[in-house]
Amino acid sequence: MIIPGSASQSLSASLAAELDEPLATVETDRFADGEFKCRVPEVGGDRAVVVASTTSAEAHLELLQLQDLAREAFDEVVTVLPYMGYARQDRAFREGEPVSARAVARAISTGTDRVVTVNPHEPAVCEFFDVPSEAVDAASRLADPLPDLEDPLFLAPDEGATELAATVRDAYGVGETDYFEKTRDYDTGEVSVEPSDTDVSGRVVVLVDDIIATGSTMSSAIDQLHERDVGAVHVTCVHPMLADNARTKLANAGLASLHGTDTIERSVSTVSVAPVVADHLR
Ligand code: R5P
């Protein structure tokens, strides 16, 4: 049985269809003090697959509750984290900070036999779980919505996304890859991007990243490309978090298209990771 978290209802439905497994109806409510409660009226069976992107603190608490009810009623519990919140805080950046990814991984491990996540910022984050865990690479799916482009340049806005850009290029079948150098001021959050030497004048560029959060990284990269007379910029990412005014920032920076997957369900989530996640659950 597939048990969906509130933030992963479309993906859960697609997964249930892919795996030909029942999709649980989760009833949600709140106590008078605002605390969240949930119930799955019909439970029981061999395996529960709890699918929940932890996009907020509330989503984390909902996941723990879904895992708890699943543990009581099923022989096996698998937890799918299409988007794992706090995964980018995978080390203590300054003395005295927690490793937040490890903290949430430990909590999630207590309610499951296995974890499957999709393109975490660093695959090493899987080691923080106390149960077997694996990272699904859904990047190749990002090539699907791209139109026919002549000799596109698949560009990572920082070195860390180079492999992702190469995967999308390989799936697309034509084009080159390159990356920008990025620095971020951790106090102000300000991002600056240093262009590479590749000539982008008049060329179509596809920017590829694992996540668009505030949109600062992508909008800086788009600005740099326009300064260098780029032909057109298409933007794609696995996790379209698009927090606050990110969507507006990107629109104002000037882009031809924006796509993401359904690990985070947004209007730009035109690609489903269900087929690749299903492969890990069969
Ligand atoms: C960082 O290395 C990631 O790959 C993304 O580039 C970054 O997290 C995006 O964040 P934002 O949209 O806030 O710039």
Tab-separated table of C-alpha atoms and ligand atoms in Angstrom:
chain	number	residue	atom	x	y	z
A	1	MET	CA	0.000	0.000	0.000
A	2	ILE	CA	1.229	3.492	-0.880
A	3	ILE	CA	0.639	5.993	1.951
A	4	PRO	CA	0.965	9.596	0.763
A	5	GLY	CA	2.175	12.561	2.770
A	6	SER	CA	0.208	15.768	2.110
A	7	ALA	CA	3.023	17.237	-0.004
A	8	SER	CA	3.427	14.130	-2.204
A	9	GLN	CA	-0.086	13.226	-3.296
A	10	SER	CA	0.418	13.368	-7.089
A	11	LEU	CA	3.665	11.429	-6.983
A	12	SER	CA	2.095	8.833	-4.655
A	13	ALA	CA	-0.792	8.336	-7.089
A	14	SER	CA	1.663	7.901	-9.979
A	15	LEU	CA	3.713	5.437	-7.912
A	16	ALA	CA	0.616	3.434	-6.972
A	17	ALA	CA	-0.261	3.205	-10.678
A	18	GLU	CA	3.318	2.225	-11.642
A	19	LEU	CA	3.468	-0.493	-8.978
A	20	ASP	CA	-0.182	-1.504	-9.222
A	21	GLU	CA	-0.532	-1.122	-5.441
A	22	PRO	CA	-3.456	0.432	-3.523
A	23	LEU	CA	-3.261	4.122	-2.654
A	24	ALA	CA	-4.264	4.874	0.933
A	25	THR	CA	-6.651	7.698	1.756
A	26	VAL	CA	-5.094	9.686	4.570
A	27	GLU	CA	-7.590	11.655	6.650
A	28	THR	CA	-6.068	14.693	8.307
A	29	ASP	CA	-7.313	16.938	11.085
A	30	ARG	CA	-6.061	19.119	13.904
A	31	PHE	CA	-6.455	19.139	17.640
A	32	ALA	CA	-7.783	22.312	19.258
A	33	ASP	CA	-4.233	23.461	19.993
A	34	GLY	CA	-3.285	23.203	16.313
A	35	GLU	CA	-1.396	19.920	16.546
A	36	PHE	CA	-1.715	17.790	13.443
A	37	LYS	CA	-3.379	14.376	13.458
A	38	CYS	CA	-3.987	11.824	10.728
A	39	ARG	CA	-5.664	8.475	10.168
A	40	VAL	CA	-5.691	5.811	7.473
A	41	PRO	CA	-9.019	4.004	8.011
A	42	GLU	CA	-8.105	0.873	6.065
A	43	VAL	CA	-4.624	-0.408	6.812
A	44	GLY	CA	-2.794	-3.716	6.895
A	45	GLY	CA	-0.732	-5.923	4.642
A	46	ASP	CA	2.781	-6.949	3.764
A	47	ARG	CA	4.353	-3.646	2.871
A	48	ALA	CA	3.610	0.039	3.416
A	49	VAL	CA	5.434	2.576	1.264
A	50	VAL	CA	5.199	5.975	2.951
A	51	VAL	CA	5.890	8.692	0.380
A	52	ALA	CA	6.504	12.109	1.865
A	53	SER	CA	8.623	15.041	0.775
A	54	THR	CA	9.736	16.778	3.925
A	55	THR	CA	9.380	20.303	2.613
A	56	SER	CA	8.523	21.821	6.013
A	57	ALA	CA	8.754	21.127	9.739
A	58	GLU	CA	5.069	20.108	9.670
A	59	ALA	CA	5.791	17.649	6.840
A	60	HIS	CA	8.485	16.037	9.013
A	61	LEU	CA	5.994	15.565	11.848
A	62	GLU	CA	3.378	14.202	9.472
A	63	LEU	CA	5.903	11.681	8.123
A	64	LEU	CA	6.746	10.440	11.636
A	65	GLN	CA	3.050	9.896	12.315
A	66	LEU	CA	2.449	8.070	9.013
A	67	GLN	CA	5.448	5.839	9.721
A	68	ASP	CA	4.110	5.118	13.190
A	69	LEU	CA	0.703	3.952	11.975
A	70	ALA	CA	2.372	1.939	9.194
A	71	ARG	CA	4.715	0.201	11.639
A	72	GLU	CA	1.750	-1.053	13.653
A	73	ALA	CA	-0.211	-2.411	10.676
A	74	PHE	CA	2.304	-3.698	8.103
A	75	ASP	CA	5.109	-6.262	8.122
A	76	GLU	CA	7.534	-3.910	6.343
A	77	VAL	CA	7.748	-0.130	6.090
A	78	VAL	CA	9.634	1.596	3.280
A	79	THR	CA	9.962	5.359	3.412
A	80	VAL	CA	10.334	7.309	0.181
A	81	LEU	CA	11.629	10.845	0.626
A	82	PRO	CA	11.199	12.335	-2.851
A	83	TYR	CA	12.682	15.527	-1.431
A	84	MET	CA	14.586	15.229	1.835
A	85	GLY	CA	14.394	18.449	3.810
A	86	TYR	CA	17.532	19.601	5.652
A	87	ALA	CA	19.693	17.420	3.357
A	88	ARG	CA	21.750	20.427	2.274
A	89	GLN	CA	22.942	20.905	5.860
A	90	ASP	CA	25.095	17.806	5.577
A	91	ARG	CA	27.990	19.104	7.658
A	92	ALA	CA	28.623	21.636	10.374
A	93	PHE	CA	29.544	24.703	8.322
A	94	ARG	CA	30.646	26.556	11.452
A	95	GLU	CA	31.737	25.413	14.880
A	96	GLY	CA	28.794	24.737	17.172
A	97	GLU	CA	26.283	23.884	14.441
A	98	PRO	CA	24.404	20.563	14.230
A	99	VAL	CA	24.561	18.336	11.159
A	100	SER	CA	20.851	18.801	10.506
A	101	ALA	CA	20.681	16.150	7.765
A	102	ARG	CA	21.967	13.586	10.283
A	103	ALA	CA	19.472	14.736	12.923
A	104	VAL	CA	16.442	14.244	10.645
A	105	ALA	CA	17.860	11.009	9.160
A	106	ARG	CA	18.168	9.511	12.646
A	107	ALA	CA	14.586	10.434	13.511
A	108	ILE	CA	13.217	9.069	10.207
A	109	SER	CA	15.177	5.812	10.650
A	110	THR	CA	13.277	4.947	13.815
A	111	GLY	CA	10.015	4.415	11.888
A	112	THR	CA	11.126	2.452	8.843
A	113	ASP	CA	12.982	-0.598	7.571
A	114	ARG	CA	14.429	1.152	4.540
A	115	VAL	CA	14.718	4.623	2.988
A	116	VAL	CA	14.696	5.668	-0.667
A	117	THR	CA	15.446	9.276	-1.522
A	118	VAL	CA	15.814	11.155	-4.808
A	119	ASN	CA	18.902	13.166	-5.781
A	120	PRO	CA	19.933	14.370	-2.340
A	121	HIS	CA	22.359	17.284	-2.531
A	122	GLU	CA	25.173	14.849	-1.569
A	123	PRO	CA	24.587	11.081	-1.945
A	124	ALA	CA	26.684	10.620	1.225
A	125	VAL	CA	23.666	11.869	3.175
A	126	CYS	CA	22.318	8.289	2.877
A	127	GLU	CA	24.972	7.214	5.368
A	128	PHE	CA	23.221	9.223	8.084
A	129	PHE	CA	20.287	6.779	8.166
A	130	ASP	CA	20.459	3.902	10.653
A	131	VAL	CA	18.603	1.625	8.181
A	132	PRO	CA	19.498	0.622	4.589
A	133	SER	CA	19.045	3.616	2.307
A	134	GLU	CA	19.603	4.467	-1.323
A	135	ALA	CA	19.537	7.538	-3.544
A	136	VAL	CA	17.619	7.406	-6.824
A	137	ASP	CA	19.079	9.435	-9.684
A	138	ALA	CA	16.169	11.013	-11.575
A	139	ALA	CA	18.278	13.526	-13.529
A	140	SER	CA	17.903	11.755	-16.862
A	141	ARG	CA	14.146	12.472	-16.707
A	142	LEU	CA	14.918	16.204	-16.948
A	143	ALA	CA	15.720	15.858	-20.659
A	144	ASP	CA	12.104	14.860	-21.462
A	145	PRO	CA	10.355	18.275	-21.513
A	146	LEU	CA	13.143	20.078	-23.420
A	147	PRO	CA	12.176	21.140	-26.949
A	148	ASP	CA	14.366	20.441	-30.001
A	149	LEU	CA	17.495	22.529	-29.450
A	150	GLU	CA	20.443	23.007	-31.748
A	151	ASP	CA	23.796	22.216	-30.106
A	152	PRO	CA	22.705	23.238	-26.575
A	153	LEU	CA	25.173	23.863	-23.768
A	154	PHE	CA	24.178	22.042	-20.555
A	155	LEU	CA	25.524	24.278	-17.857
A	156	ALA	CA	25.789	23.637	-14.109
A	157	PRO	CA	25.569	26.842	-12.058
A	158	ASP	CA	28.233	25.410	-9.745
A	159	GLU	CA	30.800	22.654	-9.924
A	160	GLY	CA	28.725	20.352	-7.694
A	161	ALA	CA	25.992	20.091	-10.333
A	162	THR	CA	28.363	19.139	-13.182
A	163	GLU	CA	27.515	15.442	-13.046
A	164	LEU	CA	23.810	16.268	-13.090
A	165	ALA	CA	24.272	18.462	-16.180
A	166	ALA	CA	26.216	15.643	-17.875
A	167	THR	CA	23.435	13.148	-17.097
A	168	VAL	CA	20.817	15.444	-18.660
A	169	ARG	CA	23.052	16.000	-21.697
A	170	ASP	CA	23.531	12.249	-22.143
A	171	ALA	CA	19.786	11.659	-21.889
A	172	TYR	CA	19.121	14.489	-24.363
A	173	GLY	CA	21.684	13.004	-26.744
A	174	VAL	CA	23.395	16.119	-28.067
A	175	GLY	CA	25.283	19.159	-26.738
A	176	GLU	CA	28.212	20.069	-24.505
A	177	THR	CA	28.524	20.487	-20.724
A	178	ASP	CA	30.249	23.127	-18.646
A	179	TYR	CA	29.952	24.737	-15.193
A	180	PHE	CA	30.176	28.111	-13.467
A	181	GLU	CA	32.157	28.799	-10.283
A	182	LYS	CA	29.811	29.798	-7.469
A	183	THR	CA	30.472	31.396	-4.104
A	184	ARG	CA	27.838	32.010	-1.449
A	185	ASP	CA	28.184	34.268	1.557
A	186	TYR	CA	26.722	32.118	4.349
A	187	ASP	CA	25.900	35.163	6.489
A	188	THR	CA	23.952	37.135	3.872
A	189	GLY	CA	22.961	34.261	1.553
A	190	GLU	CA	24.250	36.354	-1.376
A	191	VAL	CA	25.404	34.331	-4.364
A	192	SER	CA	28.009	35.312	-6.953
A	193	VAL	CA	28.719	33.308	-10.050
A	194	GLU	CA	31.901	33.386	-12.152
A	195	PRO	CA	31.344	32.511	-15.816
A	196	SER	CA	33.440	29.886	-17.575
A	197	ASP	CA	35.435	30.607	-20.744
A	198	THR	CA	32.936	28.917	-23.058
A	199	ASP	CA	31.489	31.286	-25.665
A	200	VAL	CA	27.725	31.402	-25.087
A	201	SER	CA	26.972	34.262	-27.463
A	202	GLY	CA	23.865	33.425	-29.507
A	203	ARG	CA	23.812	29.918	-28.038
A	204	VAL	CA	21.019	28.001	-26.329
A	205	VAL	CA	21.928	27.148	-22.734
A	206	VAL	CA	20.170	24.656	-20.455
A	207	LEU	CA	20.942	25.401	-16.800
A	208	VAL	CA	20.742	22.262	-14.626
A	209	ASP	CA	20.773	22.082	-10.827
A	210	ASP	CA	19.567	19.704	-8.133
A	211	ILE	CA	17.351	22.311	-6.464
A	212	ILE	CA	16.076	25.821	-6.960
A	213	ALA	CA	15.367	27.178	-3.478
A	214	THR	CA	15.515	30.991	-3.274
A	215	GLY	CA	16.405	31.188	-6.963
A	216	SER	CA	19.542	33.252	-6.190
A	217	THR	CA	21.906	30.755	-7.820
A	218	MET	CA	19.875	30.408	-11.001
A	219	SER	CA	19.060	34.100	-11.388
A	220	SER	CA	22.770	35.021	-10.979
A	221	ALA	CA	23.681	32.437	-13.597
A	222	ILE	CA	20.967	33.726	-15.974
A	223	ASP	CA	22.172	37.324	-15.459
A	224	GLN	CA	25.732	36.293	-16.336
A	225	LEU	CA	24.540	34.533	-19.469
A	226	HIS	CA	22.522	37.537	-20.672
A	227	GLU	CA	25.538	39.797	-20.086
A	228	ARG	CA	27.317	37.540	-22.523
A	229	ASP	CA	24.539	37.676	-25.155
A	230	VAL	CA	23.234	34.156	-24.692
A	231	GLY	CA	20.675	33.034	-27.298
A	232	ALA	CA	18.090	31.550	-24.890
A	233	VAL	CA	18.149	30.048	-21.396
A	234	HIS	CA	16.144	26.983	-20.382
A	235	VAL	CA	16.203	26.094	-16.683
A	236	THR	CA	15.644	22.668	-15.207
A	237	CYS	CA	16.080	21.112	-11.787
A	238	VAL	CA	15.126	17.999	-9.847
A	239	HIS	CA	13.598	19.760	-6.830
A	240	PRO	CA	11.623	22.927	-7.708
A	241	MET	CA	11.354	24.277	-4.169
A	242	LEU	CA	10.882	27.839	-5.497
A	243	ALA	CA	10.638	29.462	-2.063
A	244	ASP	CA	9.334	32.990	-1.532
A	245	ASN	CA	9.714	35.080	-4.698
A	246	ALA	CA	12.050	32.680	-6.544
A	247	ARG	CA	9.648	32.246	-9.457
A	248	THR	CA	9.477	36.033	-9.965
A	249	LYS	CA	13.267	36.384	-9.690
A	250	LEU	CA	13.709	33.835	-12.451
A	251	ALA	CA	11.022	35.387	-14.658
A	252	ASN	CA	12.655	38.793	-14.310
A	253	ALA	CA	16.086	37.328	-15.054
A	254	GLY	CA	14.687	36.163	-18.405
A	255	LEU	CA	14.284	32.509	-19.249
A	256	ALA	CA	12.705	30.555	-22.084
A	257	SER	CA	11.351	27.692	-19.946
A	258	LEU	CA	11.442	26.279	-16.422
A	259	HIS	CA	10.895	22.628	-15.527
A	260	GLY	CA	11.237	20.462	-12.459
A	261	THR	CA	10.081	17.089	-11.194
A	262	ASP	CA	7.257	16.114	-8.857
A	263	THR	CA	9.566	15.513	-5.877
A	264	ILE	CA	8.158	18.914	-4.910
A	265	GLU	CA	4.711	19.459	-6.393
A	266	ARG	CA	4.636	22.850	-8.117
A	267	SER	CA	3.121	24.192	-11.333
A	268	VAL	CA	6.494	23.615	-13.064
A	269	SER	CA	6.648	19.931	-11.991
A	270	THR	CA	6.200	18.591	-15.500
A	271	VAL	CA	8.331	15.478	-15.009
A	272	SER	CA	7.432	12.556	-12.756
A	273	VAL	CA	10.104	10.600	-10.904
A	274	ALA	CA	7.565	7.779	-10.344
A	275	PRO	CA	9.065	5.390	-12.954
A	276	VAL	CA	12.614	5.625	-11.563
A	277	VAL	CA	11.470	5.403	-7.933
A	278	ALA	CA	9.227	2.440	-8.794
A	279	ASP	CA	12.288	0.614	-10.190
A	280	HIS	CA	13.771	0.742	-6.676
A	281	LEU	CA	10.608	-0.618	-5.081
A	282	ARG	CA	9.909	-3.652	-7.294
B	1	R5P	C1	23.823	24.249	-3.883
B	1	R5P	O1	24.978	23.893	-4.033
B	1	R5P	C2	22.686	23.677	-4.673
B	1	R5P	O2	23.134	22.824	-5.683
B	1	R5P	C3	21.831	24.772	-5.298
B	1	R5P	O3	22.590	25.460	-6.259
B	1	R5P	C4	21.349	25.746	-4.274
B	1	R5P	O4	20.968	25.098	-3.102
B	1	R5P	C5	20.187	26.542	-4.822
B	1	R5P	O5	19.754	27.424	-3.822
B	1	R5P	P1	19.189	28.847	-4.171
B	1	R5P	O6	18.094	28.675	-5.168
B	1	R5P	O7	18.707	29.362	-2.856
B	1	R5P	O8	20.315	29.677	-4.700
